[in-house]
Tab-separated table of C-alpha atoms in Angstrom:
chain	number	residue	atom	x	y	z
A	1	MET	CA	-0.050	-0.195	0.043
A	2	LEU	CA	2.289	2.071	0.817
A	3	SER	CA	4.500	1.531	-2.785
A	4	ASN	CA	1.337	2.657	-4.200
A	5	LYS	CA	0.859	6.012	-3.335
A	6	LEU	CA	4.927	6.170	-3.494
A	7	SER	CA	4.749	5.404	-7.097
A	8	ARG	CA	1.430	7.419	-7.822
A	9	LYS	CA	3.141	10.136	-6.115
A	10	HIS	CA	5.992	10.385	-8.630
A	11	THR	CA	3.797	9.605	-11.593
A	12	ALA	CA	0.880	12.744	-10.875
A	13	GLY	CA	2.310	15.140	-12.787
A	14	PHE	CA	5.431	17.336	-14.861
A	15	THR	CA	7.710	19.109	-13.254
A	16	LEU	CA	8.070	22.900	-13.650
A	17	LEU	CA	11.656	22.075	-15.332
A	18	GLU	CA	9.958	19.608	-17.323
A	19	LEU	CA	7.405	22.326	-18.531
A	20	LEU	CA	9.677	24.747	-19.494
A	21	VAL	CA	12.112	22.474	-21.889
A	22	VAL	CA	9.168	21.605	-23.527
A	23	MET	CA	7.799	25.613	-23.894
A	24	VAL	CA	11.891	26.429	-24.973
A	25	ILE	CA	11.626	23.580	-27.589
A	26	ILE	CA	8.054	24.322	-29.073
A	27	GLY	CA	9.773	28.410	-29.231
A	28	LEU	CA	12.153	27.516	-31.427
A	29	LEU	CA	10.408	25.205	-33.736
A	30	ALA	CA	8.200	27.888	-34.201
A	31	SER	CA	11.079	30.962	-34.502
A	32	TYR	CA	12.026	28.332	-37.301
A	33	VAL	CA	9.002	27.775	-39.580
A	34	GLY	CA	6.740	31.175	-38.683
A	35	PRO	CA	9.324	33.142	-41.176
A	36	LYS	CA	8.961	30.365	-43.205
A	37	TYR	CA	5.756	30.409	-43.719
A	38	PHE	CA	4.937	33.993	-44.274
A	39	ALA	CA	7.912	34.457	-46.648
A	40	GLN	CA	5.252	32.057	-48.476
A	41	ILE	CA	2.135	34.410	-47.906
A	42	GLY	CA	4.087	37.354	-49.481
A	43	LYS	CA	4.917	35.094	-52.649
A	44	SER	CA	1.532	33.994	-52.768
A	45	GLU	CA	0.025	37.772	-52.869
A	46	VAL	CA	2.676	38.597	-55.705
A	47	LYS	CA	1.694	35.609	-57.807
A	48	THR	CA	-2.371	36.651	-57.130
A	49	ALA	CA	-1.645	40.321	-58.544
A	50	LYS	CA	0.372	38.866	-61.366
A	51	ALA	CA	-2.413	36.468	-61.656
A	52	GLN	CA	-5.262	39.097	-61.410
A	53	LEU	CA	-3.406	42.056	-64.186
A	54	ASP	CA	-3.072	39.272	-66.610
A	55	ALA	CA	-6.815	38.928	-66.542
A	56	LEU	CA	-7.493	42.701	-66.277
A	57	GLU	CA	-5.614	42.833	-69.748
A	58	LYS	CA	-7.231	40.057	-71.398
A	59	ALA	CA	-10.842	41.850	-70.573
A	60	LEU	CA	-8.784	45.190	-71.939
A	61	ASP	CA	-8.018	43.810	-75.236
A	62	GLN	CA	-11.729	42.261	-75.428
A	63	TYR	CA	-12.980	46.285	-74.938
A	64	ARG	CA	-10.540	47.066	-77.328
A	65	LEU	CA	-11.263	44.565	-80.112
A	66	ASP	CA	-14.845	45.343	-79.688
A	67	ASN	CA	-14.885	49.314	-79.513
A	68	GLY	CA	-11.429	49.763	-81.701
A	69	HIS	CA	-9.625	51.720	-78.618
A	70	TYR	CA	-8.847	50.813	-74.499
A	71	PRO	CA	-10.925	52.423	-72.349
A	72	ALA	CA	-10.371	56.282	-71.857
A	73	ALA	CA	-8.373	57.523	-67.855
A	74	ASP	CA	-12.075	59.098	-66.383
A	75	ALA	CA	-13.811	56.104	-67.932
A	76	GLY	CA	-10.969	53.710	-66.304
A	77	LEU	CA	-11.344	50.006	-65.696
A	78	ASN	CA	-14.961	50.724	-64.734
A	79	ALA	CA	-15.305	50.581	-68.347
A	80	LEU	CA	-15.234	47.042	-68.038
A	81	MET	CA	-18.224	46.022	-66.145
A	82	VAL	CA	-20.320	49.089	-66.657
A	83	SER	CA	-20.640	50.862	-70.290
A	84	PRO	CA	-19.534	54.561	-70.884
A	85	ALA	CA	-22.251	56.383	-71.930
A	86	THR	CA	-19.952	57.016	-75.220
A	87	GLU	CA	-19.604	53.746	-76.186
A	88	SER	CA	-21.959	52.353	-78.543
A	89	LYS	CA	-20.328	49.329	-79.548
A	90	TRP	CA	-19.920	48.125	-76.157
A	91	GLN	CA	-20.475	44.472	-75.299
A	92	GLY	CA	-19.568	43.555	-71.881
A	93	PRO	CA	-19.300	43.130	-69.553
A	94	TYR	CA	-15.785	42.152	-69.616
A	95	LEU	CA	-15.266	40.120	-66.458
A	96	LYS	CA	-17.280	38.180	-64.421
A	97	LYS	CA	-17.171	39.963	-61.059
A	98	ALA	CA	-16.193	43.550	-60.557
A	99	VAL	CA	-13.261	45.310	-61.050
A	100	PRO	CA	-10.726	43.505	-58.262
A	101	ALA	CA	-8.734	45.438	-55.747
A	102	ASP	CA	-5.220	43.408	-55.102
A	103	PRO	CA	-4.000	41.523	-53.080
A	104	TRP	CA	-3.200	43.957	-50.647
A	105	GLY	CA	-6.839	46.399	-50.357
A	106	ASN	CA	-5.488	48.983	-52.982
A	107	PRO	CA	-6.797	49.463	-56.775
A	108	TYR	CA	-4.690	48.873	-59.775
A	109	VAL	CA	-3.727	52.251	-61.420
A	110	TYR	CA	-4.577	52.486	-64.931
A	111	ARG	CA	-3.166	54.967	-66.968
A	112	ILE	CA	-3.645	56.035	-70.691
A	113	PRO	CA	-1.889	56.745	-72.152
A	114	GLY	CA	0.942	54.700	-70.756
A	115	GLU	CA	4.901	55.765	-70.708
A	116	HIS	CA	5.656	52.120	-71.138
A	117	GLY	CA	2.837	50.699	-73.894
A	118	GLU	CA	-0.515	52.032	-74.762
A	119	TYR	CA	-1.688	52.118	-71.435
A	120	ASP	CA	0.256	51.063	-68.127
A	121	LEU	CA	-1.614	48.765	-65.649
A	122	LEU	CA	-0.445	48.466	-62.120
A	123	SER	CA	0.079	47.583	-58.996
A	124	TYR	CA	2.063	49.549	-56.186
A	125	GLY	CA	2.599	46.313	-53.879
A	126	ARG	CA	2.076	45.772	-50.157
A	127	ASP	CA	3.133	49.129	-49.466
A	128	GLY	CA	0.976	50.821	-51.882
A	129	LYS	CA	3.410	53.427	-52.769
A	130	PRO	CA	5.500	53.674	-55.751
A	131	GLY	CA	8.950	51.262	-56.118
A	132	GLY	CA	10.311	49.100	-53.219
A	133	LEU	CA	11.710	45.909	-52.660
A	134	ASN	CA	10.265	41.953	-52.652
A	135	GLU	CA	6.420	42.606	-51.631
A	136	ASP	CA	6.688	45.689	-51.721
A	137	ALA	CA	7.674	45.972	-55.005
A	138	ASP	CA	5.386	47.290	-57.892
A	139	ILE	CA	3.759	44.785	-59.814
A	140	VAL	CA	3.769	46.134	-63.269
A	141	ASN	CA	1.913	44.871	-67.067
A	142	TRP	CA	4.654	45.412	-68.500
């Protein structure tokens, strides 16, 4: 009977030292895996922005085929969803859903005439400002 009480007493739980060791190991694993995980999220947002730019370019090209020109600057990308009052040949909408914001919640920039082609289409990246590196870099159609 006495030996049962002793064995239960020693196996009743973890010591503070054991818990601290486990917590340190979990912290080390999290510090190693965390940055790699968040870097992948940033890369996927950039890929999403590039795919959206590609879809917008195709919609703009279809608009041009129907109307003979790209949307005017004042109509912008909304001309892909709603017919401008001046367009008689508009066959849209040219997108299945509304014009998306970039993955960071900012509107895409559409400039006509463009500095790099007939039009420029871009996202300023995660920071929403021109220039930048990595996820902050501009994503452009040229």
